[in-house]
Every structure is written in C-alpha cells, then in structure tokens.
XYZ file of C-alpha atoms in Angstrom:
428
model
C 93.617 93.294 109.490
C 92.202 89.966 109.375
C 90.713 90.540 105.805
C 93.903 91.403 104.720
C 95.416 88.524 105.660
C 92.949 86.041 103.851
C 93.258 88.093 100.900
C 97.481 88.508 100.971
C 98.215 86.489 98.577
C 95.622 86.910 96.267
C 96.694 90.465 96.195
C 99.860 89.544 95.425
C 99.711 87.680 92.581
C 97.714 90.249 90.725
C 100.280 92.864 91.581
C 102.174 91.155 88.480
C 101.388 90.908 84.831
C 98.844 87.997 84.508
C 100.051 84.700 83.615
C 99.821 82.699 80.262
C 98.785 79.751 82.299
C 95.857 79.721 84.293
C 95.970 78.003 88.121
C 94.145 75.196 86.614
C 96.831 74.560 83.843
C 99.765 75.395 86.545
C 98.453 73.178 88.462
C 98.404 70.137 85.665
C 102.274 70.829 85.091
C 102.563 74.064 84.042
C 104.195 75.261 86.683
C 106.816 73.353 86.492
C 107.535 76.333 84.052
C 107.560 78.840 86.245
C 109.702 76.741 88.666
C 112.412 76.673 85.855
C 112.150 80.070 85.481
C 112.648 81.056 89.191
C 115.793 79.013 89.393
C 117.340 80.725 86.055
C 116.912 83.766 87.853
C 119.085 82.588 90.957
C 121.718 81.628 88.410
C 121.682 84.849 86.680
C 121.716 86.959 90.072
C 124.646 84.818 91.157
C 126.208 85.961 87.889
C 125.443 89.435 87.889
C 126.516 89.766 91.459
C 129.712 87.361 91.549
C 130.993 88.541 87.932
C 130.356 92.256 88.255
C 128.142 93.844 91.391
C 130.518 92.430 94.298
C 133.539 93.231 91.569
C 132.843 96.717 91.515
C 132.655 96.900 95.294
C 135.735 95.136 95.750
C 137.475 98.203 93.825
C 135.409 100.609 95.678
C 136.886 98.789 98.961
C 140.688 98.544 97.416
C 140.489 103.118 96.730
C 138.994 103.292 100.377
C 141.724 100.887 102.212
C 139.493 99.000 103.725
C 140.653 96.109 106.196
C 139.390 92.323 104.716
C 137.146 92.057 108.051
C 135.776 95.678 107.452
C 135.327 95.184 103.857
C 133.738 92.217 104.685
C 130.828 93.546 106.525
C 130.218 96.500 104.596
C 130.529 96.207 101.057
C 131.021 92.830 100.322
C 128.067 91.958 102.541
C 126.134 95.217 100.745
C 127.005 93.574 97.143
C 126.079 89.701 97.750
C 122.913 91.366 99.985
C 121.466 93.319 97.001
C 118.802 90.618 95.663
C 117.304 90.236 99.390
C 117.150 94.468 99.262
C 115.417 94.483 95.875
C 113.147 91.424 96.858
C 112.150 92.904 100.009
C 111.318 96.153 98.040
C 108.854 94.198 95.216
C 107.290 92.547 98.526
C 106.624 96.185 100.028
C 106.012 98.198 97.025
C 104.719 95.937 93.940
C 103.492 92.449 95.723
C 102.306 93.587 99.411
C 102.830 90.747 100.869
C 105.356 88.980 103.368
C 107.082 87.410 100.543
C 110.631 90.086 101.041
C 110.296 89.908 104.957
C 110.345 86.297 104.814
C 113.384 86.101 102.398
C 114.844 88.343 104.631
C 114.439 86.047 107.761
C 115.197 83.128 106.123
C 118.215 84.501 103.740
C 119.577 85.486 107.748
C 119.553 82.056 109.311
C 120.581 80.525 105.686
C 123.623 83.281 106.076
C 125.001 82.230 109.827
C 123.858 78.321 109.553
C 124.251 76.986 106.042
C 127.039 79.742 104.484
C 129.249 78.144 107.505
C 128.587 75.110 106.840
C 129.559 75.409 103.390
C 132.692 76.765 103.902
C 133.471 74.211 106.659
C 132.677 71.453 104.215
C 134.601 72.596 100.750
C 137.051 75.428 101.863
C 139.756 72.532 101.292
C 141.391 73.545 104.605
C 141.032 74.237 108.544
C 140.417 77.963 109.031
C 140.956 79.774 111.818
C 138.770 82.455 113.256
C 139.807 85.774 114.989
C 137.362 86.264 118.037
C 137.159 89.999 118.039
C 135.174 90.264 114.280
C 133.040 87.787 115.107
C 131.753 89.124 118.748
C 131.954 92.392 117.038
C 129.418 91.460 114.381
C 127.166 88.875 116.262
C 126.136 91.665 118.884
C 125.471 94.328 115.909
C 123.552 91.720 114.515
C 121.691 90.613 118.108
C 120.881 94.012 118.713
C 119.517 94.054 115.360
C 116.940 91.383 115.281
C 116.213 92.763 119.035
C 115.222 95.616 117.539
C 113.116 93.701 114.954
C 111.538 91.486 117.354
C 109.966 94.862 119.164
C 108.923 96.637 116.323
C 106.926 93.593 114.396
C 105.374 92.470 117.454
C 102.110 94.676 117.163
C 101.942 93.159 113.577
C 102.282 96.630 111.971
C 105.284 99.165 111.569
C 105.045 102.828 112.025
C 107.257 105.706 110.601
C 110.086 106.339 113.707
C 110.455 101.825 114.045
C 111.787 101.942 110.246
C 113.800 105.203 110.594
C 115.256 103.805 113.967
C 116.160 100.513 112.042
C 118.118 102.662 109.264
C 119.592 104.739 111.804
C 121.149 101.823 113.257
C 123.162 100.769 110.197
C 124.641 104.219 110.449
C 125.936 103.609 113.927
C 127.087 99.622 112.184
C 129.031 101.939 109.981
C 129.902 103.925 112.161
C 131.738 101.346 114.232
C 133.462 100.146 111.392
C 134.881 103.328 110.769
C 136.729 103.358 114.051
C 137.069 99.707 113.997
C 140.953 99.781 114.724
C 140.523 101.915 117.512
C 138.159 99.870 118.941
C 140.337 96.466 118.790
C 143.255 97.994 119.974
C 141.205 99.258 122.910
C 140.214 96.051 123.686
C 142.855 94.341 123.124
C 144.034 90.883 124.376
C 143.271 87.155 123.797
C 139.874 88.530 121.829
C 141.855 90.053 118.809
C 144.162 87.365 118.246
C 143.345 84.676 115.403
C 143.313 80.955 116.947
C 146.202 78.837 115.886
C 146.423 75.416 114.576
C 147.676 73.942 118.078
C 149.901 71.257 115.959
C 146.794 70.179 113.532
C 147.464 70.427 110.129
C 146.413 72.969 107.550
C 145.616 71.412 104.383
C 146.746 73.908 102.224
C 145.435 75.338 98.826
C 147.351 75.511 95.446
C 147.553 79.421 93.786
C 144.367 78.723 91.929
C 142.378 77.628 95.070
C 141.765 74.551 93.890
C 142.680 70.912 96.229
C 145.789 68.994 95.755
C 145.734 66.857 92.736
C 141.964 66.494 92.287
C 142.270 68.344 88.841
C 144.809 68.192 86.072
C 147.482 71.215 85.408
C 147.984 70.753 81.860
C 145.131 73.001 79.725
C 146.262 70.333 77.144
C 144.588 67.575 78.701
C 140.955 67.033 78.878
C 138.705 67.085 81.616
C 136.754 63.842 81.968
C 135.575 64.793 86.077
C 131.968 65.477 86.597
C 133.424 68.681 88.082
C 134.110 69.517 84.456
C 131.068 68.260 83.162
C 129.082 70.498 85.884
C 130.931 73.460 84.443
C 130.386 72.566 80.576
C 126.818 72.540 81.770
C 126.940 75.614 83.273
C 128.628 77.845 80.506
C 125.801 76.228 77.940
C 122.919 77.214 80.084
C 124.004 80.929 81.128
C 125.487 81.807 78.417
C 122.729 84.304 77.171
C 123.056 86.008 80.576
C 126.878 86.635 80.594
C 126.096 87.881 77.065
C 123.736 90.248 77.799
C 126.265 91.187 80.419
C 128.750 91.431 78.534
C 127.329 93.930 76.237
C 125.608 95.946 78.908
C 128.251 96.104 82.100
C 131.746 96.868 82.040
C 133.780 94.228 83.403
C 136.338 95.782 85.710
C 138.094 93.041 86.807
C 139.866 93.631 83.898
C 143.026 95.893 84.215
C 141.743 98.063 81.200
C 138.279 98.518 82.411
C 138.958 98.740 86.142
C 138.143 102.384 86.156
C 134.912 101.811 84.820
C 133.839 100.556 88.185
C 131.591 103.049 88.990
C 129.144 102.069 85.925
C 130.191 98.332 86.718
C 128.154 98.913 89.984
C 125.003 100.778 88.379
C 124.686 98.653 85.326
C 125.048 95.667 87.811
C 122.813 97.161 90.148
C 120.171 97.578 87.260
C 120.207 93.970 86.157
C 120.032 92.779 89.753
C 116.934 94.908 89.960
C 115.052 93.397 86.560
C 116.648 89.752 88.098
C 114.889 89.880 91.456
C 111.304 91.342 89.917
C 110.750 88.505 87.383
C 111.982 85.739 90.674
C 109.968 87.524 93.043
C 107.251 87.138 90.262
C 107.540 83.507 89.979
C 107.596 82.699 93.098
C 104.691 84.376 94.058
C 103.040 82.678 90.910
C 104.628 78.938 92.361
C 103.399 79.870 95.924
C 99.967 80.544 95.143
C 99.254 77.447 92.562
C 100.980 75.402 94.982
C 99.136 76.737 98.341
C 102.214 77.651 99.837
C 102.220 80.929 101.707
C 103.958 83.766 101.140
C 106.298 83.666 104.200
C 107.183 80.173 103.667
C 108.375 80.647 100.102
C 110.524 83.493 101.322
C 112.118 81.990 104.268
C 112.415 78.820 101.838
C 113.009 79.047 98.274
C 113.932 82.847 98.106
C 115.959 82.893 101.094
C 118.363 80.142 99.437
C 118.170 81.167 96.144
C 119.416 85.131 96.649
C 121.643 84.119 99.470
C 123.650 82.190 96.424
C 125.861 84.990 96.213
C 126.894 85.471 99.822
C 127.697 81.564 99.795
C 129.939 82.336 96.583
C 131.929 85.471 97.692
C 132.231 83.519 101.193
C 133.166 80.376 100.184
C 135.921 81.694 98.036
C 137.252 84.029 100.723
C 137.144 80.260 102.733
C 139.248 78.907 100.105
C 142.126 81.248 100.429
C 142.324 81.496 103.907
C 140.550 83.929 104.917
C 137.867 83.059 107.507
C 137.844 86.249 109.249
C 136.272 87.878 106.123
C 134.083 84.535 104.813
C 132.018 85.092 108.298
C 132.146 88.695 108.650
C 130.772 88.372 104.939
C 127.530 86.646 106.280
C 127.374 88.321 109.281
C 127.354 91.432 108.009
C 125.062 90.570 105.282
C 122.299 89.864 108.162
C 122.941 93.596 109.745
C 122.492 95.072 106.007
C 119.422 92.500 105.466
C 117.891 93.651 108.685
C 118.687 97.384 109.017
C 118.562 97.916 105.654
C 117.144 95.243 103.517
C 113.648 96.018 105.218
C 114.153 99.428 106.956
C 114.612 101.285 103.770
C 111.483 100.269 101.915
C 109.394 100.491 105.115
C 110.733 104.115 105.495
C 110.332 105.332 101.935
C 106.729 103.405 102.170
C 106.004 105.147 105.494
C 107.582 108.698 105.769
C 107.506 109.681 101.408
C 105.076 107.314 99.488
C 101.950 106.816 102.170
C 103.533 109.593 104.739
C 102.442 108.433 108.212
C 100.912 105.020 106.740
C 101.736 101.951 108.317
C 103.132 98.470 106.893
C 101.133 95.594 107.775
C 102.920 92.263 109.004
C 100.366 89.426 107.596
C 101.558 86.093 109.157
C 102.054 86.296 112.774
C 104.248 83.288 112.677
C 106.655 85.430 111.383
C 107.566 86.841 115.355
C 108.707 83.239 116.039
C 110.982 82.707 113.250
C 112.685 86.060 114.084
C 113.154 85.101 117.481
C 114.543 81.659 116.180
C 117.418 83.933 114.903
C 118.490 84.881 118.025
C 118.659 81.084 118.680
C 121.026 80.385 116.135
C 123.596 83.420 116.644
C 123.801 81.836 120.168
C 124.264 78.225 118.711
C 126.585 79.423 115.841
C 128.989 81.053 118.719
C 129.016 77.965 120.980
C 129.671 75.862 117.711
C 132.455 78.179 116.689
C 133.676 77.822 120.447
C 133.382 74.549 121.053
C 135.038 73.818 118.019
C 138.154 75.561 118.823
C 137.421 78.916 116.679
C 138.328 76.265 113.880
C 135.868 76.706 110.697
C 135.972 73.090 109.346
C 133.754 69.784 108.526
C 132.582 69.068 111.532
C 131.762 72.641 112.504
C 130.182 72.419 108.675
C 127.827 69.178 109.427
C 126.999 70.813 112.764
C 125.590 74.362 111.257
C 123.909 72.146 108.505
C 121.778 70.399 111.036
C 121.199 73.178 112.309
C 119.485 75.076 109.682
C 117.439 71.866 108.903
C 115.770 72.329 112.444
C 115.194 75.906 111.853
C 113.392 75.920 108.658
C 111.493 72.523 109.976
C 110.269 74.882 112.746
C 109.680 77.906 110.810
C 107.041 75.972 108.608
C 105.438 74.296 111.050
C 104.995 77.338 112.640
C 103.683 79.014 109.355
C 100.943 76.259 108.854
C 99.633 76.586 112.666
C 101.061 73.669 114.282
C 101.926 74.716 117.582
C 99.659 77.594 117.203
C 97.180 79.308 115.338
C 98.943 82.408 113.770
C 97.456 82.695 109.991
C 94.230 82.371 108.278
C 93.814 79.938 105.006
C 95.018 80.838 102.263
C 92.285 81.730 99.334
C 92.315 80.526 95.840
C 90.699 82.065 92.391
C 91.008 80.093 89.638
C-alpha cells in the first residue's frame, strides 16, 4: 500500500505518451506549454458540452416531458457532468491515480459553493428558490457522500461498495420518476416557491442580457470589453467549433433537431478525446510542479470541467429559473458521486480485474469528503438565512465559502494538521 503511494504519481505520468519536454526543460518554462494546453481543453469541453452534448439532452428531456427541476437533475446535470465521468475513468483505468476522485470531490464543492455564487453574482436578477427541490436533492446528495465516506474509509474499494453506489442512482432516478407524487404528498409551505415580499425583481430583456448595458442596433459597433472578450473568444476556438461543426450535428437547429441522437454520441466522443489529452496535462503539470495528484483534481480539474455546469446554470439563472440552476448542480454532485466514480470502480472491480480492489492513495482525501457534508449544511442555512433568495450577497457568501474549503483541502493534502501522504517522488 505504502509503496504504492510513493510511487502514484510516477505511475501516472508514464501511463501517457511520453513528453517532448523532459522535467528538466518543463521545469525551465516549458511547462508553461502544457499549462496552455490544459486550459484549451476546458474551453473546448465547455464548447462541446454547451453547443451540442447538453443540446442533445435538452431534446431528449423536451420527447420525455420532463419537469425543469427533474430535467435539471437528471440530464442536464448528466450532460454538464460528462468531463468529471470521463476524467474519473482515465484516473481509474489509464492514469491510476487519485487524479478523477479528486476532480470529483472538488468539481462537488465547486458545484454547491462557487456555481451559486455565480449565479447570485451575474444572474441580473433576485431568484427565488422552491424549498421542496432543493431538500429533495441535498438529502440524495447527503446520503450520497455518506455512503462515500464509509466505503473509502479503509483506503480501498471492493466489488458490492461500487455496485451499491450505482445502485443508488437508480433509486435517485427512481425518485424522480415519481417526483410529482411525492410533492403533492408532501405538500404545504415546502413546495411553494418564495416570493419577493415587496423587493424588486430586476428583470431580464428577451435575450437575457441587463438593461441597457449593451446596444440593440447590430448596426452599431461594440466598443465594451464584453465585446472584446467575445472577439477574443471566437479567434481562439475557432478550430474547435470547426472541427465540430464538421463532425456533430447541431440540433439546435430546427432542420437538424432530429439528429439528436448522433448530436449526443458524436458529442459524447469529443468529450471523451477532450478530457484524455486534460487529464494528460495535468498529470504532466502536477508532477513537474510537485503538486499531487489529489490536489490538482480537487483544484485545477475540478474548476476547469465544472465550466459547463456553471454555463448551463448560470443561464437557467438568467431567465428565471433558479429551481433548475440549483437542481442543475445538485444533481450534478449525485451523478458525480454515484456515478462519476461508481461506474469505473465497478467495471474495474466486477469485469476488468473481477474481485480486484481500487486503491485510495492519499488518505487526506476522507477529510475533504467529509468537508462536503459541511458545505451542503452551510449552503442550506445560506439559502435560508437569505430568504430562499439566490442573489449577491448569497453569491459573496458561497464564494467565501469555497475559498475556505479548498484552503483546507490542501493543507490537508500536504500534511498540515496531519500526516496522511508520503512525498511525492521525482525522475528526471
């Protein structure tokens, strides 16, 4: 066990194709290469996912009739889930390290704590909340890193503790199938949506955009750094929407919109080839940089594939709908959980390696799961205190937040309160 752990990361970074550069040349600047490259993968994932993966899922959701709450948890947090998924599958079956467990940790806190926060800040208006979805998915997702919390405690995961985690997303779904029954069982003050009280909404116009910040008239140029950010934007990804464009059917259009079965495997495909190469650099910037594993993933990889939950949230936010913008993250964390790591430690531990076990390298790792309970509880009491009102305050308040939680997470990670990992060796 122990040997493992000194040797994690080494192993990892030969589970790739070997680097140009060697870690003495990375080290002299040459990784700021490889940093360039992991951030062009975020953008293209939040391309491929915004523009055509959570696209496709949006139609599947329109031919099932799916409520925005429902749809919310299920799909939409399925779609904007799918890079933590395929980076917690390179960590199990190409890397072998704790590089996808920690992304998964640290994409859940970056979910609750900093996708509120966002769309407190810039959804352009006070949203109110609806108390039932949000108790309903805060004690799916409780129960869920409960569950996690017991089975990663020996360090080690065994056949039945990854089946029992996938099992569980079938009783998630299960719940949202009867979802309606189950609020109008219930019934009362917890299914009704908070109202303003007198304070006033600062309303969007059609296009979701704020009162008078931009002009109408296509006629007149843009001089705003908005604009500028978004000139900036086109010029650097254009080669990926390309490549996109030639390779995935874009089904938002009315003429293509029944290609949205292929939409979701051609996106599905790219998101796969997206994730490997980031995973890849990462693991490549971790290493030269003596950073561990875990840390990048809670970290760098946690923020950079939970781009497009923040997205599909955040413009959910904008229109109004808060009820679907936190269900959205919420329900991202129960798919990250039950599925983002119990389906590649079952296929690992019941078809590849049958009865084999996966090993949990950083012990740390128990603490910053348990720090997840900690912020369900705190985003709750926020939401409460706040008057189930998803604004700017509640925004700085979740910020702060996450700031604490990744403080504590690496702190943990680098044996400051106590010891829980071995150094970290180097090869040049």
């Amino acid at each position: 066990m122990d040997n493992f752990r000194i040797h994690s990361e080494i192993r990892a970074i030969y589970q790739f194709p070997a680097d140009v550069f060697s870690n003495a040349q990375r080290r002299q600047g040459a990784v700021l290469l490889h940093i360039v490259g992991a951030l062009y993968m975020f953008l293209a994932l939040a391309i491929v996912c915004d523009d055509y993966f959570v696209v496709s899922l949006e139609k599947i959701c329109k031919k099932l009739n799916l409520s925005e709450d429902v749809a919310g948890a299920t799909f939409m947090a399925a779609g904007s889930s799918a890079p933590e998924l395929f980076a917690s599958i390179i960590g199990v079956f190409i890397a072998h390290s704790d590089v996808g467990f920690g992304t998964i940790v640290g994409s859940a806190v970056f979910n609750i704590l900093c996708i509120t926060a966002v769309c407190g800040l810039f959804a352009g208006q006070v949203v109110y909340l609806t108390k039932y979805p949000l108790f309903r998915d805060c004690i799916c997702y409780t129960l869920s890193v409960l569950a996690l919390i017991a089975f990663i405690y020996d360090g080690e995961i065994v056949w039945w503790e990854s089946l029992v985690l996938v099992l569980m997303y079938f009783g998630y779904i299960l719940i949202m199938k009867f979802n309606s029954s189950i609020e109008r069982c219930l019934g009362g003050g917890c299914c009704e949506k908070a109202t303003p009280n007198g304070s006033a909404f600062a309303p969007l116009e059609n296009d979701g955009r704020f009162h008078g910040k931009y002009s109408d008239d296509p006629r007149k140029p843009l001089l705003s750094l908005g604009s500028t950010m978004e000139n900036v934007k086109w010029l650097v990804s254009w080669p990926i929407v390309f490549f996109l464009y030639l390779t995935v059917p874009d089904c938002s259009q009315s003429h293509r919109e029944k290609y949205f079965l292929l939409a979701f495997f051609g996106s599905t495909l790219w998101i796969a080839v997206f994730s490997y190469i980031m995973v890849w650099m990462v693991t490549i910037i971790g290493y030269t940089l003596g950073i561990p594993d875990v840390i990048m993933g809670i970290t760098f990889l946690a923020a950079g594939t939970s781009v497009p939950d923040c997205i599909a949230s955040l413009l959910v936010a904008r229109q109004g709908q808060g009820d679907m913008a936190v269900s959205n993250s919420l329900g991202s964390n129960v798919f990250d959980i039950l599925v983002g790591l119990g389906i590649p430690w079952s296929v690992q531990t019941l078809a590849v390696s049958v009865g084999s076990k996966v090993q949990i390298n950083s012990r740390g790792l128990i603490y910053s799961v348990a720090l997840l309970l900690g912020s369900v509880a705190s985003t709750i009491l926020a939401i409460h205190g706040n008057g189930w009102r998803l604004d700017a305050r509640l925004g700085v308040c979740a910020l702060l937040l996450y700031a604490i939680f990744v403080t504590f997470s690496i702190l943990i990670e680098y044996n400051m309160f106590t010891f829980v990992n071995l150094p970290m060796c180097f090869k040049e």
